[in-house]
Short mmCIF file of C-alpha atoms in Angstrom, two decimals:
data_model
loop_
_atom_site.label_atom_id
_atom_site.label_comp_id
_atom_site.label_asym_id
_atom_site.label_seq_id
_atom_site.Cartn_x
_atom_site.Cartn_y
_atom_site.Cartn_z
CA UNK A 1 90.98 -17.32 -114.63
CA UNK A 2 87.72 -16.01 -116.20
CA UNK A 3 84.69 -17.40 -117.97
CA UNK A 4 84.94 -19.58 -121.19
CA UNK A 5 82.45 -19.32 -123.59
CA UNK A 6 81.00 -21.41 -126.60
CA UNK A 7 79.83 -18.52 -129.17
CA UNK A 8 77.89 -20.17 -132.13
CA UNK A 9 76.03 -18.33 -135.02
CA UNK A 10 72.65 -19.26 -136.14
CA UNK A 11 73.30 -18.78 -140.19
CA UNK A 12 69.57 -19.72 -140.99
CA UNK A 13 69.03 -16.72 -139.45
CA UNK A 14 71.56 -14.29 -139.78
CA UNK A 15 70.87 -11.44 -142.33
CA UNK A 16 74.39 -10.29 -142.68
CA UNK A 17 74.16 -6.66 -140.96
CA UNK A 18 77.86 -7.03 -139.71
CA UNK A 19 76.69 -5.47 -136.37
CA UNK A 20 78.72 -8.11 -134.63
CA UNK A 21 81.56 -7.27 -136.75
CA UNK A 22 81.30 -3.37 -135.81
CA UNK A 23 81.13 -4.64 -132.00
CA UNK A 24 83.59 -7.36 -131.94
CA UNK A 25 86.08 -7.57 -135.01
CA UNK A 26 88.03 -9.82 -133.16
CA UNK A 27 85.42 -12.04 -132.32
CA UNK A 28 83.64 -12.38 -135.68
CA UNK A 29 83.89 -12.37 -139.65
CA UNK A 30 81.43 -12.14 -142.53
CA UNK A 31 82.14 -14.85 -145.27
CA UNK A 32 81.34 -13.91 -149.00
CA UNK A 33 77.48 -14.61 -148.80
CA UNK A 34 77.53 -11.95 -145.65
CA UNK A 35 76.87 -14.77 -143.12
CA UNK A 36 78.53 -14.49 -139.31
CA UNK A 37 80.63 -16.56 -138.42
CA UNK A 38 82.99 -16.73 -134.86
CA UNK A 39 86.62 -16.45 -135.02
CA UNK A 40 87.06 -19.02 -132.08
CA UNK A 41 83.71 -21.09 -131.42
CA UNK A 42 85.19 -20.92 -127.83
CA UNK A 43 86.60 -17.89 -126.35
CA UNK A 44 87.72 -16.01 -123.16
CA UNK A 45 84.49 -14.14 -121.99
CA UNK A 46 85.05 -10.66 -123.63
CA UNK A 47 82.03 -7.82 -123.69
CA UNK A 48 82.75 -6.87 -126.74
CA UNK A 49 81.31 -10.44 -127.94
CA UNK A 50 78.25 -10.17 -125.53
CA UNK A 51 77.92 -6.73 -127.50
CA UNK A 52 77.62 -8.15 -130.41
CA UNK A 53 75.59 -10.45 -129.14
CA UNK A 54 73.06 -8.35 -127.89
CA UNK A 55 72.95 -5.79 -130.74
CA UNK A 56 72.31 -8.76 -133.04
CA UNK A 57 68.89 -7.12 -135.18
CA UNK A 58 67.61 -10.91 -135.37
CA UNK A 59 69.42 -12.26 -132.35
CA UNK A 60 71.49 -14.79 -134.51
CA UNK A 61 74.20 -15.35 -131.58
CA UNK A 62 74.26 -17.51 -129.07
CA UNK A 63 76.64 -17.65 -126.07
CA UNK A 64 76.86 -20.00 -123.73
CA UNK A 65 79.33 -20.71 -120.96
CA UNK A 66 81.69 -23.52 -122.11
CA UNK A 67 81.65 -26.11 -118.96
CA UNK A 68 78.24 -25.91 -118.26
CA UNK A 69 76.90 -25.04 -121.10
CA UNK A 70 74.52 -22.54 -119.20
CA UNK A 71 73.19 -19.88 -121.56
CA UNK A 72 74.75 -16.07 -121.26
CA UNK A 73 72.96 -14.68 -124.20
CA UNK A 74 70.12 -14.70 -125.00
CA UNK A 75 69.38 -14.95 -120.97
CA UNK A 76 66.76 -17.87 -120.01
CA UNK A 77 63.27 -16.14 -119.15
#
């Protein structure tokens, strides 16, 4: 069995671009007021999320691994 992850979206920062949506339309929607939101706060770990994640133009997603909540994206420095 693979990694879990938590995926949240940072709406007081997200400016709507849909670039998670073009990388991951299974792992994200866009509400009326273009704001990101996850389908499943917690999902299987899938690269077309960490895609998303990473093509983010304001870095609005964050993913971290559900049992230890140890960040995957963005990556500690």
């Amino acid at each position: 069995m693979g990694d879990r992850w938590h995926v949240e979206v940072d709406r007081s920062v997200c400016i709507g671009s849909g670039m998670c949506v073009g990388h991951a339309p299974d792992g994200f929607w866009l509400d009326s007021g273009r704001q990101s939101h996850p389908r499943a706060e917690d999902a299987d770990a899938n690269e077309r999320i960490l895609a998303a994640a990473e093509n983010c133009p304001v870095e609005a997603i964050a993913i971290t691994l559900l049992e230890s909540g140890e960040p995957v994206f963005p990556p500690e420095e």
